[in-house]
Amino acid sequence: MTDRKIRVLIAKPGLDGHDRGAKVVARALRDAGMEVIYTGIRQTPEMIAEAALQEDVDIVGLSILSGAHMALCPRVIELLREQGLDAPVIVGGIIPADDIAALKQAGVTGVFGPGASTHDIIEFIRTQVQE
Amino acid sequence: MDLIADLLAGNRRALARAISRVEDRADDARGLLAALHGHTGRAHVIGLTGAPGTGKSTLVSALARAYRATGRTVGVVAVDPTSPFSGGALLGDRVRMRDLAGDPGIFIRSMATRGSLGGLARATADVIAVLDAAGFDRILVETVGVGQAEVDIASAAHTTIVVEAPGLGDEVQAIKAGVLEIADVFAVNKADRADADRTVMALQMMQGLASAGHHGPQPGPGPAQPGPQADGAWLPPIVKTIATEGRGVEALRDWVEQHARYLRDSGQLARREQARAAAALDHILRDRLLADLLARQPAERLPALVAAIAGRALDPYAAADALLADS
Ligand code: B12
Ligand SMILES: Nc1nc2c(ncn2[C@@H]2O[C@H](COP(=O)(O)OP(=O)(O)OP(=O)(O)O)[C@@H](O)[C@H]2O)c(=O)[nH]1
Ligand SMILES: [Mg+2]
């Protein structure tokens, strides 16, 4: 008899103070029955990778509205993999359409921009974690 | 990888995964806890509890740093409630612990309350045991509020710090009954606030040391000093802290250490360990006996008996007798 829950890390890397979207998503995931570890703003990629390891999360969600996603996302993924963590990484915020292909190339599995439905995010996480 | 060997060798990934196995009550959780049991009993476990927003997480962070300054390693367990509606949880205590990032002598784990109250106490005790086996010297456990769940969790701690803060409304009302019994140390946090002394006074009043509205020098021998008393009891000290600035936190740490020494020297530690062991065994036995009993019944038997009790055809004691008789 196990009592498993999907554990999600929601983190805001960089100097970006826009935290509304991250909080909206965090609450929606909680309401969908997941355990959400919220790190708050101003996290370095190192802090995020460390939190993901300690919390043993199933998936890592980054929220970036500052425009620094092309530097931050690959770095977080690199640090996770260095520690032997294979958790998928998804990102939300202000991500120009032109960058999506490069982010996916770097290992990001899902990109969610302004107006993304939390329902879609929840479904996406569920399928990602099942795999 | 061999989870147990790696964990004992200090591998943090193994530690994180072991905690999950235990928390999820996975199939190998029992074997894991059994293998680790012999490695536990070294850490001093410190519970921090108090009303929402009193500054517990900030204080945990500052206290952990104060311990690191003395070379101690620190495990942190931050417990937040599971939503009764969705079963999910928003665990936000790490937001206040960013100062602890990047220190290999620290390990922070957020934990949701999940199931029942009794279950929470056991799950917390199990996670504490894993951190203890991993070799952390001090384990700080943050829980919200002071209710039955916290009293249960306090039983898993060696030293319980009750965190109060000024400005939570009427001081005496805000300081809930029951707190006096579980507190080994009081922290009056947010001491940068003007009305912090009123909170201190309220606590002293509850300890019977000060009288309301009394001003000026006290006649007689004066209030008792906190700490060990002549009769062998422990009078909880009241420590003012400003967690955001780290002020008063070294004094808090030193009081916790003094309490740890008191527990050892007075023989209380051995008694607490006995009580912890008895409670753990009691929980497990209840669970297993009930599960075993129910597993041996046909699926429809229990609902039928429940219906009979509700319909006044059977009294609950007779129903229990019936279940026990044919198992
Ligand atoms: C509100 C707002 C602010 C507020 C922020 C309040 C707060 N605490 O969050 C304030 C006024 C403080 C602010 C300040 C600034 N802002 Co501003 N701000 C906005 C604005 C108007 C809305 C953002 C918002 O809250 N949306 C609502 C939330 C719910 O949506 P969201 O964050 O997009 O989240 C959704 C998805 O993106 C996704 N999502 C988000 N995170 C995640 C995470 C995961 C894991 C997943 C799966 C999904 C996901 O799901 C959410 C739900 O659909 C946007 C413009 C816009 N329309 O987006 C500009 C905008 C983001 N801001 C901008 C700028 C430039 C600034 C400032 C630098 C302005 C300045 N010069 O001072 C400052 C910087 C502040 C700082 N410290 O970082 C620019 C960013 C430009 C860029 N990236 O190239 C924008 C795009 C405006 C613009 N068009 O120029 N801002
Ligand atoms: N002025 C002042 N503010 C403080 C102090 N300590 C903490 N705070 C602030 O109080 C707020 C709550 O702090 P937390 O540490 O999150 O409190 P908590 O008790 O862990 O909260 P919950 O986990 O939600 O119950 C934050 O805004 C802190 O910055 C202090 O000593 N002085
Ligand atoms: Mg907290």
Coordinates of N, CA and C in Angstrom, one line a residue, chain B residues 54-55 59 62-63 161 163-166 186-193 196 200 238-253:
Chain B
T54 N 4.5 33.4 12.3 CA 5.2 33.9 13.4 C 6.7 34.0 13.1
G55 N 7.1 33.4 12.0 CA 8.5 33.5 11.6 C 9.3 32.2 11.8
L59 N 13.3 31.5 11.3 CA 14.0 31.2 12.5 C 14.7 29.9 12.3
A62 N 17.8 30.7 10.4 CA 18.8 31.4 11.3 C 19.5 30.5 12.3
L63 N 18.6 29.6 12.8 CA 19.1 28.6 13.9 C 20.0 27.6 13.2
I161 N 10.6 24.0 20.6 CA 10.6 25.5 20.7 C 9.2 26.0 20.2
V163 N 7.2 29.1 19.0 CA 7.5 30.4 18.5 C 6.2 31.3 18.6
E164 N 6.4 32.4 19.3 CA 5.3 33.4 19.4 C 5.8 34.6 18.7
A165 N 4.9 35.5 18.3 CA 5.3 36.8 17.8 C 4.2 37.8 18.2
P166 N 4.7 39.1 18.4 CA 3.7 40.1 18.8 C 2.8 40.4 17.7
F186 N 10.7 29.0 24.8 CA 9.9 29.9 24.0 C 10.7 30.9 23.3
A187 N 10.4 31.1 22.0 CA 11.0 32.1 21.2 C 10.0 33.2 20.9
V188 N 10.2 34.4 21.4 CA 9.4 35.5 21.0 C 10.1 36.2 19.8
N189 N 9.6 35.8 18.7 CA 10.2 36.3 17.4 C 9.7 37.7 17.1
K190 N 10.3 38.3 16.1 CA 9.9 39.7 15.7 C 10.0 40.6 16.8
A191 N 11.1 40.5 17.6 CA 11.3 41.3 18.7 C 11.7 42.7 18.3
D192 N 11.8 43.0 17.0 CA 12.0 44.3 16.5 C 10.7 45.1 16.6
R193 N 9.6 44.4 16.9 CA 8.3 45.1 17.0 C 8.1 45.6 18.4
A196 N 6.7 43.6 21.5 CA 7.3 42.2 21.8 C 7.3 42.0 23.3
V200 N 6.2 38.8 25.8 CA 7.1 38.2 26.8 C 6.4 38.2 28.2
I238 N 12.5 32.2 28.0 CA 11.8 32.9 27.0 C 12.9 33.8 26.3
V239 N 13.1 33.5 25.0 CA 14.2 34.1 24.3 C 13.6 35.0 23.2
K240 N 14.0 36.3 23.2 CA 13.6 37.2 22.2 C 14.5 37.1 21.0
T241 N 13.9 37.0 19.8 CA 14.7 36.8 18.6 C 14.2 37.8 17.5
I242 N 15.1 38.1 16.6 CA 14.7 38.8 15.4 C 15.3 37.9 14.3
A243 N 14.5 37.0 13.8 CA 15.0 36.0 12.9 C 15.6 36.6 11.6
T244 N 14.9 37.6 11.1 CA 15.4 38.2 9.9 C 16.8 38.8 9.9
E245 N 17.2 39.1 11.2 CA 18.5 39.7 11.3 C 19.5 38.7 12.1
G246 N 18.9 37.6 12.5 CA 19.8 36.6 13.2 C 20.0 37.0 14.6
R247 N 19.3 38.0 15.1 CA 19.5 38.5 16.5 C 18.8 37.5 17.5
G248 N 19.5 37.2 18.6 CA 19.0 36.4 19.6 C 19.0 34.9 19.3
V249 N 19.5 34.6 18.1 CA 19.4 33.2 17.6 C 20.5 32.4 18.3
E250 N 21.7 33.0 18.5 CA 22.7 32.3 19.2 C 22.3 31.9 20.7
A251 N 21.6 32.9 21.3 CA 21.1 32.6 22.6 C 20.1 31.4 22.6
L252 N 19.3 31.5 21.5 CA 18.3 30.4 21.3 C 19.0 29.0 21.2
R253 N 20.0 29.0 20.3 CA 20.7 27.8 20.1 C 21.4 27.3 21.5

